[in-house]
Tab-separated table of C-alpha atoms and ligand atoms in Angstrom:
chain	number	residue	atom	x	y	z
A	1	MET	CA	13.410	2.574	57.170
A	2	ALA	CA	13.595	0.654	60.402
A	3	ALA	CA	10.841	-1.810	61.076
A	4	GLU	CA	9.972	-0.209	64.349
A	5	HIS	CA	6.582	-0.682	65.813
A	6	HIS	CA	4.772	2.273	67.305
A	7	ASN	CA	1.114	2.263	68.253
A	8	GLY	CA	0.254	-0.811	66.218
A	9	MET	CA	1.951	0.452	63.028
A	10	GLN	CA	5.363	-0.353	61.588
A	11	CYS	CA	7.524	2.381	59.991
A	12	ASN	CA	7.222	0.840	56.474
A	13	GLU	CA	3.483	0.790	56.917
A	14	PHE	CA	3.641	4.455	57.879
A	15	ASP	CA	5.692	5.187	54.793
A	16	ALA	CA	3.111	3.479	52.581
A	17	LEU	CA	0.336	5.637	54.039
A	18	LEU	CA	2.286	8.911	54.089
A	19	SER	CA	1.397	10.058	50.568
A	20	ASP	CA	-2.269	9.211	51.065
A	21	ALA	CA	-2.207	11.128	54.359
A	22	LEU	CA	-0.762	14.185	52.607
A	23	ASP	CA	-3.364	13.788	49.848
A	24	GLN	CA	-5.920	13.820	52.715
A	25	VAL	CA	-7.477	10.578	51.593
A	26	LEU	CA	-6.618	8.728	54.798
A	27	SER	CA	-9.481	8.352	57.257
A	28	GLY	CA	-10.828	6.193	60.041
A	29	PRO	CA	-8.710	3.952	62.276
A	30	LYS	CA	-5.846	3.957	59.731
A	31	ALA	CA	-5.581	7.741	59.991
A	32	GLN	CA	-5.577	7.572	63.783
A	33	ALA	CA	-2.873	4.890	63.841
A	34	PHE	CA	-0.872	6.920	61.358
A	35	GLN	CA	-1.014	10.061	63.491
A	36	ALA	CA	-0.156	8.102	66.585
A	37	HIS	CA	2.941	6.567	64.929
A	38	ALA	CA	4.101	9.966	63.695
A	39	LYS	CA	3.948	11.402	67.186
A	40	THR	CA	5.947	8.619	68.783
A	41	CYS	CA	8.457	7.533	66.051
A	42	ALA	CA	11.715	9.573	65.944
A	43	VAL	CA	12.211	8.728	62.264
A	44	CYS	CA	8.654	8.888	60.905
A	45	GLY	CA	7.645	12.055	62.776
A	46	PRO	CA	10.260	14.322	61.098
A	47	LEU	CA	9.636	12.522	57.799
A	48	LEU	CA	5.999	13.531	57.874
A	49	ALA	CA	6.915	17.159	58.590
A	50	GLU	CA	9.598	17.302	55.872
A	51	ALA	CA	7.445	15.569	53.275
A	52	GLU	CA	4.621	17.949	53.994
A	53	ALA	CA	6.990	20.952	53.712
A	54	GLY	CA	8.491	19.590	50.531
A	55	LYS	CA	5.037	19.155	49.032
A	56	ARG	CA	4.223	22.777	49.832
A	57	TRP	CA	7.486	23.933	48.277
A	58	LEU	CA	6.676	22.085	45.130
A	59	GLU	CA	3.264	23.722	45.050
A	60	GLN	CA	5.129	27.010	44.714
A	61	LEU	CA	6.383	25.965	41.371
A	62	VAL	CA	4.148	27.394	38.713
A	63	GLU	CA	3.958	26.087	35.185
A	64	VAL	CA	6.597	27.675	32.972
A	65	GLU	CA	5.836	29.066	29.546
A	66	PRO	CA	7.406	27.073	26.715
A	67	PRO	CA	9.382	29.116	24.155
A	68	VAL	CA	7.118	30.739	21.570
A	69	HIS	CA	8.700	28.843	18.675
A	70	LEU	CA	8.443	25.434	20.330
A	71	VAL	CA	5.258	24.286	18.573
A	72	HIS	CA	6.512	25.589	15.247
A	73	ASN	CA	9.846	23.850	15.721
A	74	ILE	CA	8.149	20.601	16.695
A	75	LEU	CA	5.883	20.716	13.655
A	76	ALA	CA	8.843	21.530	11.423
A	77	ALA	CA	10.848	18.698	12.956
A	78	THR	CA	8.005	16.195	12.645
A	79	THR	CA	5.771	17.044	9.699
A	80	GLY	CA	8.826	18.658	8.099
A	81	ILE	CA	10.657	15.347	8.196
A	82	ASP	CA	7.536	13.628	7.040
A	83	THR	CA	6.828	15.983	4.184
A	84	ALA	CA	10.445	15.705	3.094
A	85	ARG	CA	10.073	11.937	3.182
A	86	LEU	CA	6.574	11.643	1.772
A	87	HIS	CA	6.481	14.614	-0.538
A	88	ALA	CA	9.815	13.861	-2.203
A	89	PRO	CA	8.486	10.816	-4.063
A	90	ALA	CA	5.238	12.714	-4.628
A	91	THR	CA	7.124	15.575	-6.258
A	92	ALA	CA	9.137	13.134	-8.338
A	93	GLN	CA	5.841	11.552	-9.318
A	94	THR	CA	4.406	14.873	-10.480
A	95	GLN	CA	7.570	15.578	-12.437
A	96	ALA	CA	7.474	12.114	-13.918
A	97	SER	CA	3.830	12.511	-14.755
A	98	TRP	CA	4.664	15.608	-16.784
A	99	PHE	CA	7.153	13.590	-18.803
A	100	ASP	CA	4.714	10.718	-18.974
A	101	ARG	CA	1.924	12.983	-20.132
A	102	LEU	CA	4.124	14.476	-22.839
A	103	ARG	CA	5.366	11.054	-23.894
A	104	ASN	CA	1.854	9.636	-23.889
A	105	TRP	CA	0.633	12.549	-25.935
A	106	ALA	CA	3.487	12.167	-28.411
A	107	SER	CA	2.982	8.427	-28.675
A	108	LEU	CA	-0.750	8.934	-29.162
A	109	VAL	CA	-0.024	11.155	-32.138
A	110	VAL	CA	3.018	9.455	-33.622
A	111	SER	CA	2.737	5.769	-32.776
A	112	PRO	CA	-0.283	4.956	-35.017
A	113	VAL	CA	1.596	6.432	-37.976
A	114	PHE	CA	4.745	4.511	-37.107
A	115	ALA	CA	2.733	1.395	-36.369
A	116	VAL	CA	1.357	1.532	-39.909
A	117	VAL	CA	4.721	2.407	-41.447
A	118	LYS	CA	6.458	-0.329	-39.454
A	119	GLN	CA	4.258	-3.011	-41.064
A	120	PRO	CA	6.336	-4.596	-43.882
A	121	ARG	CA	3.780	-4.138	-46.682
A	122	PHE	CA	3.261	-0.481	-45.802
A	123	ALA	CA	6.970	0.033	-45.466
A	124	MET	CA	7.368	-1.488	-48.934
A	125	SER	CA	4.629	0.695	-50.375
A	126	PHE	CA	6.162	3.688	-48.687
A	127	GLY	CA	9.553	2.870	-50.134
A	128	MET	CA	8.142	2.252	-53.613
A	129	ALA	CA	6.150	5.445	-53.535
A	130	PHE	CA	9.218	7.404	-52.544
A	131	PHE	CA	11.325	5.644	-55.167
A	132	SER	CA	8.887	6.343	-57.995
A	133	LEU	CA	8.421	9.914	-56.843
A	134	SER	CA	12.172	10.506	-56.824
A	135	ILE	CA	12.500	8.934	-60.296
A	136	SER	CA	9.681	11.066	-61.656
A	137	LEU	CA	11.236	14.137	-60.164
A	138	SER	CA	14.720	13.352	-61.493
A	139	LEU	CA	13.260	12.662	-64.952
A	140	THR	CA	11.616	16.061	-64.899
A	141	GLY	CA	14.902	17.585	-63.782
A	142	VAL	CA	14.050	18.119	-60.164
A	143	LYS	CA	16.810	17.014	-57.852
A	144	LEU	CA	15.909	15.909	-54.321
A	145	SER	CA	18.726	18.061	-52.967
A	146	ASP	CA	17.024	21.030	-54.607
A	147	VAL	CA	13.747	20.065	-53.020
A	148	ARG	CA	15.472	19.744	-49.673
A	149	HIS	CA	16.875	23.252	-49.976
A	150	ALA	CA	13.794	24.617	-51.656
A	151	ASP	CA	12.350	27.787	-50.376
A	152	LEU	CA	8.987	27.003	-48.904
A	153	ARG	CA	7.492	30.474	-49.161
A	154	PRO	CA	4.190	30.431	-51.148
A	155	SER	CA	5.698	32.513	-53.961
A	156	ALA	CA	8.725	30.215	-54.156
A	157	ILE	CA	6.484	27.153	-54.185
A	158	ARG	CA	4.418	28.709	-56.987
A	159	ARG	CA	7.607	29.461	-58.933
A	160	SER	CA	8.973	25.939	-58.531
A	161	TYR	CA	5.537	24.609	-59.498
A	162	TYR	CA	5.583	26.541	-62.771
A	163	GLU	CA	9.222	25.619	-63.405
A	164	THR	CA	8.428	21.968	-62.838
A	165	THR	CA	5.253	22.211	-64.898
A	166	GLY	CA	7.260	23.844	-67.690
A	167	LYS	CA	9.812	21.070	-67.610
A	168	VAL	CA	7.108	18.413	-67.652
A	169	VAL	CA	5.362	20.148	-70.603
A	170	LYS	CA	8.679	20.430	-72.460
A	171	TYR	CA	9.358	16.750	-71.793
A	172	TYR	CA	5.898	15.884	-73.041
A	173	GLU	CA	6.374	18.094	-76.121
A	174	ASN	CA	9.707	16.472	-76.818
A	175	ILE	CA	8.171	13.035	-76.590
A	176	ARG	CA	5.280	14.175	-78.835
A	177	PHE	CA	7.810	15.554	-81.332
A	178	VAL	CA	9.683	12.252	-81.372
A	179	TYR	CA	6.474	10.285	-81.877
A	180	GLU	CA	5.339	12.721	-84.598
A	181	ILE	CA	8.583	12.288	-86.484
A	182	GLU	CA	8.406	8.556	-86.116
A	183	SER	CA	4.813	8.466	-87.388
A	184	ARG	CA	5.720	10.756	-90.328
A	185	VAL	CA	8.614	8.422	-91.178
A	186	ARG	CA	6.245	5.468	-91.013
A	187	GLU	CA	3.794	7.260	-93.364
A	188	PHE	CA	6.626	8.106	-95.731
A	189	LYS	CA	7.782	4.494	-95.694
A	190	ARG	CA	4.265	3.310	-96.454
A	191	ALA	CA	4.003	5.813	-99.293
A	192	THR	CA	7.257	4.695	-100.907
A	193	THR	CA	7.240	0.922	-100.393
A	194	PRO	CA	3.823	-0.173	-101.970
A	195	ALA	CA	5.208	0.509	-105.509
A	196	GLU	CA	7.632	-2.370	-105.336
A	197	PRO	CA	6.458	-4.910	-102.786
A	198	ALA	CA	7.443	-7.944	-104.849
A	199	PRO	CA	10.912	-6.815	-105.971
A	200	GLU	CA	11.745	-6.175	-102.347
A	201	LYS	CA	10.887	-9.756	-101.584
A	202	LYS	CA	12.840	-11.073	-104.529
A	203	ASP	CA	15.617	-8.760	-103.677
A	204	ASN	CA	15.692	-10.326	-100.221
A	205	HIS	CA	15.816	-13.741	-101.756
A	206	GLN	CA	18.655	-12.678	-104.066
A	207	ARG	CA	20.513	-11.207	-101.217
A	208	ASN	CA	20.041	-14.391	-99.246
A	209	ASP	CA	21.599	-16.268	-102.139
A	210	ASN	CA	24.285	-13.752	-102.587
A	211	THR	CA	27.320	-14.484	-100.450
A	212	SER	CA	28.382	-10.844	-100.370
A	213	GLY	CA	25.019	-9.559	-99.143
A	214	GLN	CA	26.272	-6.875	-96.763
A	215	PRO	CA	26.828	-3.997	-99.245
A	216	ASP	CA	23.657	-4.987	-101.101
A	217	ASP	CA	21.658	-4.763	-97.901
A	218	LYS	CA	23.040	-1.290	-97.381
A	219	GLN	CA	22.035	-0.269	-100.817
A	220	GLN	CA	18.634	-1.844	-100.467
A	221	ARG	CA	18.041	0.273	-97.441
A	222	ASN	CA	19.063	3.289	-99.423
A	223	TYR	CA	16.571	2.366	-102.005
A	224	SER	CA	13.764	2.372	-99.618
A	225	ARG	CA	14.506	6.075	-99.022
A	226	GLY	CA	14.831	7.001	-102.694
A	227	ASP	CA	17.496	6.471	-105.407
A	228	SER	CA	18.878	10.006	-105.292
A	229	GLN	CA	19.724	9.554	-101.676
A	230	VAL	CA	21.612	6.391	-102.436
A	231	ILE	CA	23.607	8.059	-105.172
A	232	LEU	CA	24.356	11.051	-103.037
A	233	ALA	CA	25.408	8.811	-100.283
A	234	ALA	CA	27.611	6.776	-102.554
A	235	LEU	CA	29.199	9.620	-104.441
A	236	PRO	CA	31.851	10.835	-102.041
A	237	ASP	CA	33.321	7.362	-101.447
A	238	ASN	CA	33.692	5.945	-104.944
A	239	PRO	CA	31.596	7.424	-107.776
A	240	PRO	CA	32.450	4.751	-110.412
A	241	VAL	CA	31.586	1.934	-108.058
A	242	VAL	CA	28.386	3.675	-107.194
A	243	ARG	CA	27.593	4.150	-110.780
A	244	PHE	CA	28.405	0.540	-111.353
A	245	ALA	CA	26.313	-0.409	-108.453
A	246	SER	CA	23.355	1.611	-109.717
A	247	GLU	CA	23.888	0.184	-113.136
A	248	THR	CA	23.897	-3.309	-111.699
A	249	GLN	CA	20.765	-2.498	-109.837
A	250	ALA	CA	19.110	-1.167	-112.957
A	251	THR	CA	20.199	-4.243	-114.801
A	252	LEU	CA	18.852	-6.445	-112.121
A	253	ARG	CA	15.514	-4.602	-112.232
A	254	ARG	CA	15.389	-4.948	-115.957
A	255	MET	CA	16.162	-8.638	-115.704
A	256	LEU	CA	13.354	-9.067	-113.176
B	1	MET	CA	-11.864	10.526	30.684
B	2	GLU	CA	-12.994	13.135	28.230
B	3	ASP	CA	-9.371	14.176	27.752
B	4	ALA	CA	-8.295	10.593	27.153
B	5	GLN	CA	-11.081	10.073	24.595
B	6	LEU	CA	-10.108	13.247	22.765
B	7	ALA	CA	-6.467	12.145	22.737
B	8	ALA	CA	-7.451	8.726	21.391
B	9	MET	CA	-9.487	10.357	18.646
B	10	LEU	CA	-6.608	12.666	17.724
B	11	VAL	CA	-4.189	9.746	17.627
B	12	ARG	CA	-6.490	7.826	15.294
B	13	ARG	CA	-6.707	10.833	12.992
B	14	CYS	CA	-2.928	11.281	13.080
B	15	VAL	CA	-2.338	7.663	12.141
B	16	ALA	CA	-4.788	8.150	9.273
B	17	GLY	CA	-2.548	10.982	8.044
B	18	ASP	CA	-4.423	13.996	9.390
B	19	ALA	CA	-1.800	16.735	9.840
B	20	ALA	CA	-4.268	18.981	11.674
B	21	ALA	CA	-4.814	16.306	14.328
B	22	TRP	CA	-1.083	16.057	14.863
B	23	GLU	CA	-0.839	19.801	15.255
B	24	GLU	CA	-3.632	19.694	17.820
B	25	LEU	CA	-1.796	16.999	19.783
B	26	VAL	CA	1.339	19.134	19.752
B	27	GLN	CA	-0.662	22.164	20.863
B	28	ARG	CA	-2.348	20.226	23.680
B	29	TYR	CA	0.691	18.399	25.067
B	30	ASN	CA	3.748	20.535	24.373
B	31	ARG	CA	3.338	22.606	27.545
B	32	ARG	CA	3.080	19.580	29.813
B	33	ILE	CA	6.050	17.832	28.254
B	34	TYR	CA	8.112	20.988	28.230
B	35	ASN	CA	7.440	21.492	31.954
B	36	ILE	CA	8.465	17.939	32.840
B	37	CYS	CA	11.657	18.398	30.868
B	38	TYR	CA	12.337	21.816	32.290
B	39	ARG	CA	11.802	20.707	35.906
B	40	PHE	CA	13.948	17.650	35.452
B	41	ALA	CA	16.774	19.131	33.348
B	42	GLY	CA	16.664	22.588	34.966
B	43	SER	CA	17.536	24.351	31.700
B	44	ALA	CA	15.227	26.021	29.217
B	45	ASP	CA	17.488	25.107	26.281
B	46	ASP	CA	17.727	21.455	27.291
B	47	ALA	CA	13.981	21.381	27.922
B	48	GLN	CA	13.285	22.714	24.445
B	49	ASP	CA	15.564	20.166	22.793
B	50	LEU	CA	14.168	17.348	24.901
B	51	THR	CA	10.545	18.322	24.194
B	52	GLN	CA	11.282	18.346	20.492
B	53	GLU	CA	12.883	14.920	20.771
B	54	VAL	CA	9.837	13.641	22.632
B	55	PHE	CA	7.486	14.772	19.869
B	56	ILE	CA	9.718	13.395	17.142
B	57	LYS	CA	9.733	10.040	18.895
B	58	MET	CA	5.974	10.263	19.425
B	59	TYR	CA	5.402	11.040	15.787
B	60	ARG	CA	7.480	8.084	14.672
B	61	THR	CA	5.883	5.639	17.102
B	62	LEU	CA	2.316	6.901	17.051
B	63	LYS	CA	1.152	3.844	15.096
B	64	SER	CA	2.551	1.531	17.744
B	65	TYR	CA	0.566	3.235	20.492
B	66	ASP	CA	-2.190	0.897	21.701
B	67	LEU	CA	-5.286	2.963	22.375
B	68	GLU	CA	-6.890	0.160	24.388
B	69	ARG	CA	-3.924	-0.580	26.588
B	70	GLY	CA	-3.128	2.656	28.329
B	71	ALA	CA	-3.892	6.331	28.703
B	72	PHE	CA	-2.268	8.568	26.136
B	73	MET	CA	-0.712	10.776	28.812
B	74	THR	CA	0.986	7.752	30.387
B	75	TRP	CA	2.407	6.766	27.028
B	76	VAL	CA	3.646	10.274	26.290
B	77	THR	CA	5.137	10.593	29.783
B	78	THR	CA	6.930	7.275	29.405
B	79	ILE	CA	8.547	8.488	26.196
B	80	THR	CA	9.521	11.709	27.945
B	81	ARG	CA	10.896	9.942	30.994
B	82	ASN	CA	12.992	7.548	28.909
B	83	LEU	CA	14.518	10.443	27.037
B	84	LEU	CA	15.175	12.235	30.320
B	85	VAL	CA	16.999	9.189	31.653
B	86	ASP	CA	19.165	9.119	28.519
B	87	HIS	CA	19.776	12.835	28.867
B	88	PHE	CA	20.692	12.477	32.529
B	89	ARG	CA	23.150	9.661	31.839
B	90	LYS	CA	24.786	11.710	29.125
B	91	THR	CA	25.059	14.914	31.174
B	92	LYS	CA	26.131	12.988	34.265
B	93	GLN	CA	29.023	11.572	32.308
B	94	ASP	CA	29.859	15.101	31.158
B	95	ARG	CA	29.743	16.364	34.734
B	96	MET	CA	31.921	13.513	35.964
B	97	THR	CA	34.591	14.199	33.381
B	98	ASP	CA	34.360	17.909	34.211
B	99	SER	CA	35.101	17.448	37.923
B	100	LEU	CA	36.624	14.065	38.559
B	101	ASP	CA	38.261	14.773	41.902
B	102	THR	CA	35.403	16.716	43.437
B	103	ALA	CA	32.850	14.610	45.271
B	104	PRO	CA	29.271	15.819	44.752
B	105	SER	CA	28.700	16.119	48.514
B	106	GLU	CA	31.825	18.223	49.003
B	107	GLN	CA	30.814	20.432	46.106
B	108	GLU	CA	27.404	20.813	47.672
B	109	ASP	CA	28.954	21.827	50.985
B	110	ALA	CA	31.441	24.166	49.394
B	111	MET	CA	28.813	25.840	47.296
B	112	PRO	CA	25.522	25.921	49.137
B	113	LEU	CA	22.319	26.789	47.363
B	114	SER	CA	22.203	30.146	49.160
B	115	ASP	CA	25.331	31.311	47.310
B	116	ARG	CA	23.393	31.310	44.108
B	117	ILE	CA	20.340	33.001	45.485
B	118	PRO	CA	20.264	36.681	44.566
B	119	ASP	CA	20.808	39.253	47.338
B	120	HIS	CA	17.817	39.653	49.528
B	121	GLY	CA	16.575	43.133	49.925
B	122	PRO	CA	12.973	44.021	50.226
B	123	SER	CA	11.286	42.429	47.232
B	124	PRO	CA	9.727	44.938	44.855
B	125	ASP	CA	6.587	42.915	44.513
B	126	ALA	CA	5.017	39.557	45.239
B	127	HIS	CA	5.476	38.394	41.692
B	128	SER	CA	9.224	38.740	41.682
B	129	GLN	CA	9.317	37.139	45.141
B	130	SER	CA	7.404	34.101	43.964
B	131	ARG	CA	9.699	34.010	40.971
B	132	GLU	CA	12.690	33.949	43.290
B	133	VAL	CA	11.102	31.199	45.356
B	134	GLY	CA	10.397	29.255	42.224
B	135	GLU	CA	14.021	29.558	41.130
B	136	THR	CA	15.213	28.418	44.543
B	137	VAL	CA	12.930	25.396	44.576
B	138	GLN	CA	14.008	24.556	41.038
B	139	ARG	CA	17.663	24.607	42.056
B	140	ALA	CA	16.914	22.398	45.050
B	141	LEU	CA	15.051	20.015	42.824
B	142	GLN	CA	18.184	19.671	40.696
B	143	LYS	CA	19.998	18.382	43.758
B	144	LEU	CA	17.668	15.470	44.240
B	145	SER	CA	18.710	12.094	42.928
B	146	PRO	CA	17.019	11.458	39.550
B	147	ASP	CA	14.880	8.654	40.974
B	148	LEU	CA	13.396	10.957	43.618
B	149	ARG	CA	13.277	13.948	41.320
B	150	GLU	CA	11.242	12.273	38.603
B	151	ALA	CA	8.847	10.837	41.166
B	152	VAL	CA	8.027	14.192	42.777
B	153	ILE	CA	7.847	15.965	39.399
B	154	LEU	CA	5.327	13.463	38.044
B	155	ARG	CA	3.271	13.545	41.197
B	156	ASP	CA	3.442	17.138	42.434
B	157	LEU	CA	3.912	18.969	39.153
B	158	ASN	CA	2.142	16.735	36.670
B	159	ASP	CA	-0.612	15.362	38.866
B	160	LEU	CA	-0.218	11.793	37.686
B	161	ASP	CA	-1.657	9.218	40.087
B	162	TYR	CA	0.572	6.586	41.717
B	163	ARG	CA	-0.555	3.871	39.383
B	164	GLU	CA	0.292	5.928	36.319
B	165	ILE	CA	3.678	6.849	37.759
B	166	ALA	CA	4.316	3.185	38.545
B	167	THR	CA	3.554	2.400	34.890
B	168	VAL	CA	5.864	5.129	33.622
B	169	LEU	CA	8.738	4.243	35.945
B	170	LYS	CA	8.086	0.494	35.736
B	171	VAL	CA	8.302	0.057	39.519
B	172	PRO	CA	5.683	-1.037	42.074
B	173	GLU	CA	3.259	1.532	43.415
B	174	GLY	CA	4.764	1.180	46.915
B	175	THR	CA	8.165	2.114	45.586
B	176	VAL	CA	6.628	5.138	43.864
B	177	LYS	CA	5.053	6.331	47.099
B	178	SER	CA	8.264	5.811	49.029
B	179	ARG	CA	10.273	7.776	46.478
B	180	ILE	CA	7.778	10.598	46.540
B	181	ASN	CA	7.988	10.751	50.341
B	182	ARG	CA	11.769	10.810	50.357
B	183	GLY	CA	11.909	13.254	47.485
B	184	ARG	CA	9.637	15.736	49.182
B	185	ALA	CA	11.442	15.363	52.494
B	186	GLU	CA	14.864	15.771	50.886
B	187	LEU	CA	13.717	18.865	49.034
B	188	ALA	CA	12.396	20.380	52.240
B	189	ARG	CA	15.670	19.693	54.029
B	190	LEU	CA	17.628	21.344	51.235
B	191	LEU	CA	15.378	24.394	51.201
B	192	GLN	CA	15.215	24.632	54.995
B	193	ARG	CA	18.980	24.765	55.157
B	194	THR	CA	19.123	27.371	52.410
B	195	TYR	CA	16.567	29.642	53.937
B	196	LYS	CA	18.030	29.246	57.395
B	197	GLN	CA	21.382	30.479	56.029
B	198	VAL	CA	19.783	33.308	54.129
B	199	MET	CA	17.618	34.496	56.939
C	301	ZN	ZN1	8.395	5.144	62.276
């Protein structure tokens, strides 16, 4: 804008006051000088008219309605992005917490047991207990494989209990039978041996002196179970020798 | 003042993670921002996209907004204006590649605004007439240079004061006033010519 001077006001000064004049905030001597410049300046006069017209045109423009989905779209684009960003780790956290909760629960239940079992002395006791149990079971005829495949229904358990109990009782009876026989044998021994305690001793001495003590020892044993047994035992092999042997024995007894 | 205090309160709540406060900010400011974008870009579709971009940028930079330093509306308008400048540069490049050998002034002469104004018969009612006027003014506004256009939009359509506009545009207040004057005058010249031809 040319720096022309009209009525004490330059064109750039007019330009600076133009908007205020249109806003109707210009008053006093400034407003008078402004109006005077507008009337006389060939550039600023039309500018005032056009600016005023332009302002009125713009006042014709009414506010337009935004699209109905604008707010929704903005919220989806903003909080949507945010929820995708913030809620993703949150969701992962909830999922993780489920696993954590389950794991914690499991460890709460299991870990004390394992903690005890993991200790060497308990592990040893555990092992020993299992070992002795398996030995006891195998002695009674129960195989671990059978136990593993055992039917665990109450009736089946009852049946296996009675079977096992029967086996244990049989085992016990067998052992009792063995001990009974052994004790009877001991009683029989005691009943037969007191009659000749000394000759047995002397016999032992003789046998110790005798270089060929092996057959004598055999015979001596036979004696302890009765003479008839010895004879019967000797008969099939060589009756004369046996007879001789019994004769020798009788002779020996007579000599003693 | 009351508006600025409310905005400041909403911003504080948003920064604290209050989704409802953010929604209220969107509800309160979407119309204003949409209108700036629509008047500058001249297209409802562009205005919608631009408004969305403005709010996305706002949402991301809300924490950086200094409540003490400036009015919320100035901050929001600055974001909007910067996006409009980017948009203009982009579309200007598109337009230039579209018609390389046609000078804008020649195009303007060859295709005056009146050619695009619908046939004038007696208007059925005042509403449709004002709508037609509005469309004509909007088209004229599109012919203003972006510097003048943004100045008159912020002043005459958004009622920002010269100081606020100076802050948004980062130019002295005198420059703002000068642009507004020239923008208004240019718009009037464009519309005067149009209506002279029509009438
Ligand atoms: Zn002048």
